[in-house]
mmCIF file of N, CA and C in Angstrom:
data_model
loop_
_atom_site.group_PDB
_atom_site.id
_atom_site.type_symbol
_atom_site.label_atom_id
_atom_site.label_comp_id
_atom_site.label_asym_id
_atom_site.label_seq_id
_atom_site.Cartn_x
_atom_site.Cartn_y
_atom_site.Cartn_z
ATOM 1 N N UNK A 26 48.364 183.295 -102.821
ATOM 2 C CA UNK A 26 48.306 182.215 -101.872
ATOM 3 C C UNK A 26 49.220 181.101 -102.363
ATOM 4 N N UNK A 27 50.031 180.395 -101.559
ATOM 5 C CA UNK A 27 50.732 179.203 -101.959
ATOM 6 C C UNK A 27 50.348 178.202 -100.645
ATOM 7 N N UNK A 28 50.427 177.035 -101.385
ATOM 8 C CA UNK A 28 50.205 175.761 -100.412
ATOM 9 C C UNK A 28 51.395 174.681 -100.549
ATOM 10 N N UNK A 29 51.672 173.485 -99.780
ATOM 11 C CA UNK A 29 53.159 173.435 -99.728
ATOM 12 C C UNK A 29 52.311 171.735 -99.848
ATOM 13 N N UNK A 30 52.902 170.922 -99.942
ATOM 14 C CA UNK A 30 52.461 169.662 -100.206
ATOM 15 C C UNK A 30 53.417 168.734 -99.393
ATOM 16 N N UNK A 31 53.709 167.373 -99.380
ATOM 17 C CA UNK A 31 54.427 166.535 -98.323
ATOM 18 C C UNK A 31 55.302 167.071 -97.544
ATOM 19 N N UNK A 32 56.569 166.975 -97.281
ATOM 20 C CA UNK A 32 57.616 166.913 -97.122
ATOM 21 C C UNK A 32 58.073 168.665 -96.879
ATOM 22 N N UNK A 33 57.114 169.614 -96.748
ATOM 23 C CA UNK A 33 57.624 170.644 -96.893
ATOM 24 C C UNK A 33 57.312 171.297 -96.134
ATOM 25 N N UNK A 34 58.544 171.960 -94.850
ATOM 26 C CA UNK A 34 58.335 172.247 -93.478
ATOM 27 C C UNK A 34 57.725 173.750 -94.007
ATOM 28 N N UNK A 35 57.733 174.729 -94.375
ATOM 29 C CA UNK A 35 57.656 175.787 -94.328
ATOM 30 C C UNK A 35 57.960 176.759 -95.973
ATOM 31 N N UNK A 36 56.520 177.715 -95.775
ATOM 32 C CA UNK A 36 57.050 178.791 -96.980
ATOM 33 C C UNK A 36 57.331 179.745 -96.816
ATOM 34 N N UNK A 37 58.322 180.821 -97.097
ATOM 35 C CA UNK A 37 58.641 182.254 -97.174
ATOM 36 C C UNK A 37 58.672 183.078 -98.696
ATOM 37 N N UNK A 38 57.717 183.852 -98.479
ATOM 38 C CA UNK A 38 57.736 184.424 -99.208
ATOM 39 C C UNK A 38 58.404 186.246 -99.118
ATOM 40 N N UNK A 39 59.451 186.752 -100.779
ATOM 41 C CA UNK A 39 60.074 187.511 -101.096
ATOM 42 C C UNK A 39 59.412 188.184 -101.691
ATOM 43 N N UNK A 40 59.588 189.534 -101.163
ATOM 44 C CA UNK A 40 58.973 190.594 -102.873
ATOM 45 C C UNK A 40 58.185 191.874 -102.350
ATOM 46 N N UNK A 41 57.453 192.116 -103.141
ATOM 47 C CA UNK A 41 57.586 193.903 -102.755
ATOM 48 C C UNK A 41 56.326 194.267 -101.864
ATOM 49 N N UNK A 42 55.372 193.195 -101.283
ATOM 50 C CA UNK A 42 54.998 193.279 -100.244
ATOM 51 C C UNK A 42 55.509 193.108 -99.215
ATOM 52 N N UNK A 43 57.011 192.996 -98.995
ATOM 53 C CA UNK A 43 57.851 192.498 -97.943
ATOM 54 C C UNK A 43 57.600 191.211 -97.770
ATOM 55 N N UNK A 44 58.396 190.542 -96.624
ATOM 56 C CA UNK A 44 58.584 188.948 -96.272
ATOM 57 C C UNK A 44 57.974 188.713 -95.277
ATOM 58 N N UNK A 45 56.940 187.482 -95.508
ATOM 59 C CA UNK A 45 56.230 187.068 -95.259
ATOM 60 C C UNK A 45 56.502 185.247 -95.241
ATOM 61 N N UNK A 46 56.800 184.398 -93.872
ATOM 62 C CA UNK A 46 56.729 183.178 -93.569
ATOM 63 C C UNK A 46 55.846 182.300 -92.769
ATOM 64 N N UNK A 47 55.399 181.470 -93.154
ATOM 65 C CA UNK A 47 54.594 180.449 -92.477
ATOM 66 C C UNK A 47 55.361 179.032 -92.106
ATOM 67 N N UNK A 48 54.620 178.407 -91.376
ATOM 68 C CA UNK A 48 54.869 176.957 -90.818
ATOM 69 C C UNK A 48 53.509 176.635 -90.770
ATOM 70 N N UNK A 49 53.506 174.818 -90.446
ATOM 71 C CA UNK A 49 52.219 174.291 -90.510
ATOM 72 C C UNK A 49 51.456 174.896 -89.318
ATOM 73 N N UNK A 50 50.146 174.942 -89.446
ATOM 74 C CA UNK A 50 49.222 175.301 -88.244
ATOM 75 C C UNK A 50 49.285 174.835 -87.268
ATOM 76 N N UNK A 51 48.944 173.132 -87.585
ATOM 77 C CA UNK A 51 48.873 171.909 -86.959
ATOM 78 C C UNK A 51 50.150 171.023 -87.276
ATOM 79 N N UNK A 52 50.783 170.315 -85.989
ATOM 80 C CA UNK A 52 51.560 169.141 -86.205
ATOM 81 C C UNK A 52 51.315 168.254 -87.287
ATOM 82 N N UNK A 53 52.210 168.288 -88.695
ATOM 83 C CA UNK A 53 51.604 167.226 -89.877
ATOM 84 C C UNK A 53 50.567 167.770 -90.859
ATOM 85 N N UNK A 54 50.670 169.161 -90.452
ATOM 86 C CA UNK A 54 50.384 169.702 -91.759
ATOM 87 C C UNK A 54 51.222 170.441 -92.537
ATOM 88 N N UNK A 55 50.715 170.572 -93.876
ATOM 89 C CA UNK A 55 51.478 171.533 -94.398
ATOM 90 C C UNK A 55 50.892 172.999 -94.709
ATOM 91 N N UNK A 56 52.149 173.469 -94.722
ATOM 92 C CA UNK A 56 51.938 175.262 -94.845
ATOM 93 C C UNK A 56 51.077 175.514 -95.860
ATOM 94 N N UNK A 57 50.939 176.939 -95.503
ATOM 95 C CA UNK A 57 49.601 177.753 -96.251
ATOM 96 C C UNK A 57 50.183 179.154 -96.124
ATOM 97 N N UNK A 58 50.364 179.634 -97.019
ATOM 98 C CA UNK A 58 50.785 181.169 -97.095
ATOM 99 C C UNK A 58 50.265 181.955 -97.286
ATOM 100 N N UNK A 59 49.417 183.442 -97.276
ATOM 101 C CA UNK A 59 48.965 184.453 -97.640
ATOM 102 C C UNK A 59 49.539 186.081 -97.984
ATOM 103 N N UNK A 60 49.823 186.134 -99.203
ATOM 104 C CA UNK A 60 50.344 187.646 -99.481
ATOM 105 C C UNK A 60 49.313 188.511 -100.014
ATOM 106 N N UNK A 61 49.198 189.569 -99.358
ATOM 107 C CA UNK A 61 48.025 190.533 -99.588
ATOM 108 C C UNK A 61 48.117 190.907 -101.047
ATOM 109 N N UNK A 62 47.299 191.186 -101.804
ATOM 110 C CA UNK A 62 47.287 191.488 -103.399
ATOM 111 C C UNK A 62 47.028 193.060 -103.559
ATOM 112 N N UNK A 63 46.321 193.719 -104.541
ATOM 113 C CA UNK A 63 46.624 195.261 -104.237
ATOM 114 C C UNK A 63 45.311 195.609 -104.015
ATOM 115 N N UNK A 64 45.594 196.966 -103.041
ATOM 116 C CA UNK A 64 44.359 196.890 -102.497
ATOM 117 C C UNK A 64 43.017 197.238 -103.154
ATOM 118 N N UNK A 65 41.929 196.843 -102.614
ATOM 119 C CA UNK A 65 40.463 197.016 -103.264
ATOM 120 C C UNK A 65 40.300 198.511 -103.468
ATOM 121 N N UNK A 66 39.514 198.800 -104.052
ATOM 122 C CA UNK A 66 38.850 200.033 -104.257
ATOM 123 C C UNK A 66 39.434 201.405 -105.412
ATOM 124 N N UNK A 67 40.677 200.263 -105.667
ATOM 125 C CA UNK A 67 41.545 201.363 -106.554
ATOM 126 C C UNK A 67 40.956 200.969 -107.841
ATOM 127 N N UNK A 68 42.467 201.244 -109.000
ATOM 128 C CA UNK A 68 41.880 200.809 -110.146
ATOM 129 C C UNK A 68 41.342 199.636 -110.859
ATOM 130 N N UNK A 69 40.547 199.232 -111.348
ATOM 131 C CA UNK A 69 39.861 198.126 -112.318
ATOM 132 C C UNK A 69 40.701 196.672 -112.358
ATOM 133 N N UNK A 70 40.328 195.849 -111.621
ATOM 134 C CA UNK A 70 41.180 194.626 -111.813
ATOM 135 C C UNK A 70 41.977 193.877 -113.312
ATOM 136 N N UNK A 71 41.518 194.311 -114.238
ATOM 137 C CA UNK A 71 42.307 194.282 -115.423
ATOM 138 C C UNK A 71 43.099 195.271 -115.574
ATOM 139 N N UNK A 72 43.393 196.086 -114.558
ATOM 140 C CA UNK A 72 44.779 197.100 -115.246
ATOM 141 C C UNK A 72 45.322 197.805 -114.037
ATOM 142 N N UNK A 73 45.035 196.787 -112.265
ATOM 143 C CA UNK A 73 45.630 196.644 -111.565
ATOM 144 C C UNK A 73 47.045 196.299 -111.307
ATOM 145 N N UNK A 74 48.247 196.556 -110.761
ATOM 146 C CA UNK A 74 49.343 196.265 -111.274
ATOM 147 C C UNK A 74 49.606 195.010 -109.585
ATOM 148 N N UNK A 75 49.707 193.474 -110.459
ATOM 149 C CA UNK A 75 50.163 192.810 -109.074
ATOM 150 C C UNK A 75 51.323 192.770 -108.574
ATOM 151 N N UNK A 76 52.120 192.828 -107.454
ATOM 152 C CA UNK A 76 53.061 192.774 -107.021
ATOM 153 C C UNK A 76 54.050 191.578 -106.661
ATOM 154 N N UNK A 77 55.382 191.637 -107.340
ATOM 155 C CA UNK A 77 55.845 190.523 -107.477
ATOM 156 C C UNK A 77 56.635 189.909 -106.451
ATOM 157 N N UNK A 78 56.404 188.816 -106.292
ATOM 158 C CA UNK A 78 56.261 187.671 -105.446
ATOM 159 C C UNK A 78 57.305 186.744 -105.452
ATOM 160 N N UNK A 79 58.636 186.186 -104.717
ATOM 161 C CA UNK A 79 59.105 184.778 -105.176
ATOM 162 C C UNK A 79 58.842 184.069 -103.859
ATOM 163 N N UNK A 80 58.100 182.649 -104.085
ATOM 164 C CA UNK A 80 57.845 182.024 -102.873
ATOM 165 C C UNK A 80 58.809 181.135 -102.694
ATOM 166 N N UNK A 81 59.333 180.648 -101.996
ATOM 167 C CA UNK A 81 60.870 179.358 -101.206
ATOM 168 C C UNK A 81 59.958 178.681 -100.203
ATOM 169 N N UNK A 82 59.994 177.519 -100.732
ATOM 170 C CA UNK A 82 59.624 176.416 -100.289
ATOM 171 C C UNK A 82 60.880 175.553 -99.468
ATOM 172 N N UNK A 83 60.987 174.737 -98.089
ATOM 173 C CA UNK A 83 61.562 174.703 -97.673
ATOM 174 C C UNK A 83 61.455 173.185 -97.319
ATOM 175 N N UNK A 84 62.191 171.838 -97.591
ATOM 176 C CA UNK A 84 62.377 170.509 -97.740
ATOM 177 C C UNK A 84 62.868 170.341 -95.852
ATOM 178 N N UNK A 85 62.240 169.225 -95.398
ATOM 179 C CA UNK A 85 62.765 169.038 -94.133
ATOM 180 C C UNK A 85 64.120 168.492 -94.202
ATOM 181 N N UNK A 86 64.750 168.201 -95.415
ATOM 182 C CA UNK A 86 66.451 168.155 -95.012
ATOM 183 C C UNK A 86 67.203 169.288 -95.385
ATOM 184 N N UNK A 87 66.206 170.558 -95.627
ATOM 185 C CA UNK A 87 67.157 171.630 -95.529
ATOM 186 C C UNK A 87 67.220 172.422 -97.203
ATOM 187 N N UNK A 88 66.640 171.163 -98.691
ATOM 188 C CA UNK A 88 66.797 171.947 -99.697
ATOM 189 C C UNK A 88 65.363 173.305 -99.671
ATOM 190 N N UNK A 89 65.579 173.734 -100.525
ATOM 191 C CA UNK A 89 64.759 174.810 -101.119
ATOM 192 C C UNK A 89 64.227 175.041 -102.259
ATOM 193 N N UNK A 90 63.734 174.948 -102.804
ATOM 194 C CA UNK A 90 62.686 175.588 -103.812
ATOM 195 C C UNK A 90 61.983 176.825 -104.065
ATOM 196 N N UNK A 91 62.728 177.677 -105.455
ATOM 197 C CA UNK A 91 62.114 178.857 -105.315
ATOM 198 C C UNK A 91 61.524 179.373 -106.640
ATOM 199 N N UNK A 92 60.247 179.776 -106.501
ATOM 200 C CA UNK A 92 58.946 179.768 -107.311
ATOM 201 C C UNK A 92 58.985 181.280 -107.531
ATOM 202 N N UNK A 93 59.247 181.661 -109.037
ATOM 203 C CA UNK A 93 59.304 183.221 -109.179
ATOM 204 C C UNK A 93 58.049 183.362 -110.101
ATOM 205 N N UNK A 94 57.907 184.490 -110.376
ATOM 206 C CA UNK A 94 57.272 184.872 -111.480
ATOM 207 C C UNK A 94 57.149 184.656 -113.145
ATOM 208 N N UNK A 95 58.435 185.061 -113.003
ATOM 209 C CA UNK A 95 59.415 184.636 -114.190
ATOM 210 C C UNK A 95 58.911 183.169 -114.843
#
């Protein structure tokens, strides 16, 4: 999950769940993202393998911000 704070029209997220973008819900809010994690019922959450993710955060004059793993 990522959440986007002032100034920040929109998140997209990269990576091996495929791409996945949001915008605010509501006029004057900010984004909220959801990338599915791996699925339930398999192996043991300590030796589950998560799938990697870079989220881009997106500035209403256009910069970007991008949040890896790394």
């Amino acid at each position: 999950m990522a959440a986007a704070g002032p100034g920040i029209t929109r998140l997209r997220a990269v990576g091996e769940p495929g791409e996945r973008e949001s915008g605010p819900v509501r006029p004057g809010e900010a984004p909220v993202l959801v990338v599915p994690g791996p699925r339930t019922g398999g192996e043991r959450p300590g030796r589950a393998r998560l799938p990697v993710v870079h989220v881009v955060a997106y500035d209403r004059d256009g910069d970007r911000t991008v949040i890896s793993p790394s």
